[in-house]
Amino acid sequence: MKTRSTMQGWTKIANGHYEHCNGHRVRKIGNVWSVSGPNKNDGYCYSTMWVAMQAAAKTSAEFVK
């Protein structure tokens, strides 16, 4: 099983670049996803998009087959 973000509140700005309605941003840089915006995880990088989105804006995740 894989995990992915529900992407609630997220808007795609460009390829590999997403913004949350609260101002959090997640951007793909090389093989990692970087978090920026008004939160404690600003500047941190994560290996998957759903983990970065969860760290940035507490977006829930779902399991898929």
Backbone as JSON Lines, residues from 0, in Angstrom:
{"i":0,"aa":"M","n":[0.83,-1.19,0.0],"ca":[0.0,0.0,0.0],"c":[0.87,1.25,0.0]}
{"i":1,"aa":"K","n":[0.39,2.27,-0.67],"ca":[1.09,3.54,-0.73],"c":[0.3,4.58,0.06]}
{"i":2,"aa":"T","n":[0.96,5.64,0.41],"ca":[0.3,6.75,1.1],"c":[0.4,7.99,0.23]}
{"i":3,"aa":"R","n":[-0.66,8.78,0.22],"ca":[-0.64,10.04,-0.52],"c":[-1.44,11.08,0.25]}
{"i":4,"aa":"S","n":[-1.2,12.33,-0.06],"ca":[-1.92,13.42,0.59],"c":[-3.32,13.53,0.01]}
{"i":5,"aa":"T","n":[-4.28,13.92,0.85],"ca":[-5.62,14.2,0.35],"c":[-5.63,15.52,-0.41]}
{"i":6,"aa":"M","n":[-4.58,16.32,-0.23],"ca":[-4.39,17.61,-0.89],"c":[-5.5,18.62,-0.59]}
{"i":7,"aa":"Q","n":[-6.15,18.47,0.56],"ca":[-7.19,19.41,0.95],"c":[-6.58,20.77,1.24]}
{"i":8,"aa":"G","n":[-7.06,21.79,0.56],"ca":[-6.58,23.15,0.76],"c":[-5.35,23.5,-0.06]}
{"i":9,"aa":"W","n":[-4.81,22.57,-0.85],"ca":[-3.61,22.8,-1.64],"c":[-3.95,23.15,-3.07]}
{"i":10,"aa":"T","n":[-3.18,24.07,-3.64],"ca":[-3.33,24.48,-5.04],"c":[-1.99,24.28,-5.74]}
{"i":11,"aa":"K","n":[-2.03,23.71,-6.93],"ca":[-0.8,23.53,-7.71],"c":[-0.45,24.84,-8.38]}
{"i":12,"aa":"I","n":[0.75,25.36,-8.09],"ca":[1.22,26.62,-8.66],"c":[1.99,26.34,-9.95]}
{"i":13,"aa":"A","n":[2.84,25.34,-9.92],"ca":[3.66,24.96,-11.07],"c":[4.02,23.49,-10.9]}
{"i":14,"aa":"N","n":[4.75,22.96,-11.84],"ca":[5.17,21.58,-11.74],"c":[6.05,21.39,-10.51]}
{"i":15,"aa":"G","n":[5.62,20.55,-9.56],"ca":[6.39,20.31,-8.35],"c":[6.35,21.44,-7.34]}
{"i":16,"aa":"H","n":[5.32,22.3,-7.4],"ca":[5.21,23.45,-6.5],"c":[3.75,23.64,-6.09]}
{"i":17,"aa":"Y","n":[3.48,23.53,-4.78],"ca":[2.11,23.61,-4.27],"c":[2.04,24.65,-3.16]}
{"i":18,"aa":"E","n":[0.86,25.29,-3.04],"ca":[0.64,26.27,-1.98],"c":[-0.65,25.95,-1.25]}
{"i":19,"aa":"H","n":[-0.61,26.01,0.08],"ca":[-1.79,25.77,0.91],"c":[-2.53,27.08,1.11]}
{"i":20,"aa":"C","n":[-3.82,27.02,1.37],"ca":[-4.62,28.23,1.55],"c":[-4.15,29.06,2.75]}
{"i":21,"aa":"N","n":[-3.36,28.49,3.66],"ca":[-2.82,29.22,4.81],"c":[-1.46,29.85,4.54]}
{"i":22,"aa":"G","n":[-0.95,29.7,3.31],"ca":[0.32,30.31,2.96],"c":[1.52,29.38,3.01]}
{"i":23,"aa":"H","n":[1.33,28.12,3.39],"ca":[2.42,27.15,3.4],"c":[2.73,26.74,1.97]}
{"i":24,"aa":"R","n":[4.0,26.47,1.7],"ca":[4.39,26.03,0.35],"c":[5.24,24.78,0.43]}
{"i":25,"aa":"V","n":[5.07,23.93,-0.58],"ca":[5.86,22.71,-0.72],"c":[6.39,22.7,-2.14]}
{"i":26,"aa":"R","n":[7.7,22.5,-2.28],"ca":[8.32,22.55,-3.6],"c":[9.33,21.41,-3.74]}
{"i":27,"aa":"K","n":[9.32,20.77,-4.9],"ca":[10.26,19.69,-5.16],"c":[11.6,20.28,-5.59]}
{"i":28,"aa":"I","n":[12.65,19.88,-4.87],"ca":[14.0,20.32,-5.18],"c":[14.85,19.05,-5.28]}
{"i":29,"aa":"G","n":[15.19,18.68,-6.5],"ca":[15.94,17.44,-6.71],"c":[15.09,16.23,-6.33]}
{"i":30,"aa":"N","n":[15.55,15.47,-5.35],"ca":[14.82,14.28,-4.9],"c":[14.05,14.49,-3.62]}
{"i":31,"aa":"V","n":[13.98,15.71,-3.11],"ca":[13.29,15.98,-1.85],"c":[12.23,17.07,-2.03]}
{"i":32,"aa":"W","n":[11.33,17.15,-1.05],"ca":[10.28,18.17,-1.03],"c":[10.59,19.15,0.1]}
{"i":33,"aa":"S","n":[10.74,20.42,-0.24],"ca":[11.09,21.47,0.71],"c":[9.83,22.19,1.18]}
{"i":34,"aa":"V","n":[9.77,22.48,2.48],"ca":[8.64,23.18,3.09],"c":[9.04,24.62,3.36]}
{"i":35,"aa":"S","n":[8.16,25.56,3.05],"ca":[8.39,26.96,3.4],"c":[7.07,27.58,3.8]}
{"i":36,"aa":"G","n":[7.15,28.64,4.55],"ca":[5.94,29.32,4.97],"c":[5.9,29.55,6.47]}
{"i":37,"aa":"P","n":[4.76,30.0,6.95],"ca":[4.63,30.4,8.36],"c":[4.42,29.22,9.3]}
{"i":38,"aa":"N","n":[5.4,28.34,9.41],"ca":[5.28,27.23,10.35],"c":[6.64,26.81,10.87]}
{"i":39,"aa":"K","n":[6.65,25.95,11.88],"ca":[7.91,25.54,12.51],"c":[8.77,24.66,11.62]}
{"i":40,"aa":"N","n":[8.2,24.09,10.57],"ca":[8.95,23.22,9.67],"c":[9.52,23.95,8.46]}
{"i":41,"aa":"D","n":[9.5,25.26,8.48],"ca":[10.05,26.06,7.38],"c":[11.52,25.71,7.19]}
{"i":42,"aa":"G","n":[11.87,25.34,5.96],"ca":[13.25,25.0,5.64],"c":[13.56,23.52,5.71]}
{"i":43,"aa":"Y","n":[12.67,22.72,6.25],"ca":[12.89,21.28,6.33],"c":[12.59,20.63,4.98]}
{"i":44,"aa":"C","n":[13.24,19.51,4.71],"ca":[13.02,18.74,3.49],"c":[12.56,17.33,3.84]}
{"i":45,"aa":"Y","n":[11.69,16.79,2.99],"ca":[11.13,15.46,3.21],"c":[11.24,14.65,1.93]}
{"i":46,"aa":"S","n":[11.23,13.33,2.07],"ca":[11.44,12.47,0.91],"c":[10.19,12.3,0.05]}
{"i":47,"aa":"T","n":[9.0,12.53,0.6],"ca":[7.78,12.39,-0.19],"c":[6.9,13.63,-0.04]}
{"i":48,"aa":"M","n":[6.06,13.85,-1.05],"ca":[5.19,15.02,-1.05],"c":[4.18,14.97,0.08]}
{"i":49,"aa":"W","n":[3.57,13.83,0.34],"ca":[2.52,13.78,1.36],"c":[3.07,14.06,2.75]}
{"i":50,"aa":"V","n":[4.3,13.65,3.04],"ca":[4.9,13.93,4.34],"c":[5.2,15.42,4.46]}
{"i":51,"aa":"A","n":[5.69,16.02,3.39],"ca":[5.97,17.46,3.39],"c":[4.68,18.26,3.6]}
{"i":52,"aa":"M","n":[3.6,17.87,2.92],"ca":[2.33,18.56,3.08],"c":[1.77,18.4,4.48]}
{"i":53,"aa":"Q","n":[1.93,17.22,5.05],"ca":[1.47,16.98,6.41],"c":[2.28,17.81,7.4]}
{"i":54,"aa":"A","n":[3.58,17.91,7.2],"ca":[4.44,18.7,8.09],"c":[4.16,20.2,7.95]}
{"i":55,"aa":"A","n":[3.84,20.64,6.74],"ca":[3.61,22.06,6.5],"c":[2.27,22.53,7.05]}
{"i":56,"aa":"A","n":[1.2,21.8,6.74],"ca":[-0.13,22.31,7.07],"c":[-1.02,21.29,7.75]}
{"i":57,"aa":"K","n":[-0.43,20.21,8.27],"ca":[-1.2,19.17,8.95],"c":[-2.29,18.59,8.04]}
{"i":58,"aa":"T","n":[-2.01,18.5,6.74],"ca":[-2.92,17.91,5.78],"c":[-2.99,16.41,6.03]}
{"i":59,"aa":"S","n":[-4.16,15.86,6.04],"ca":[-4.3,14.42,6.29],"c":[-3.82,13.61,5.09]}
{"i":60,"aa":"A","n":[-3.55,12.34,5.33],"ca":[-3.08,11.45,4.28],"c":[-4.01,10.26,4.21]}
{"i":61,"aa":"E","n":[-3.97,9.55,3.09],"ca":[-4.81,8.37,2.9],"c":[-3.96,7.24,2.32]}
{"i":62,"aa":"F","n":[-4.35,6.02,2.6],"ca":[-3.68,4.86,2.06],"c":[-4.39,4.41,0.79]}
{"i":63,"aa":"V","n":[-3.63,4.1,-0.24],"ca":[-4.19,3.67,-1.52],"c":[-3.47,2.41,-1.97]}
{"i":64,"aa":"K","n":[-4.14,1.62,-2.8],"ca":[-3.53,0.4,-3.33],"c":[-2.81,0.67,-4.61]}
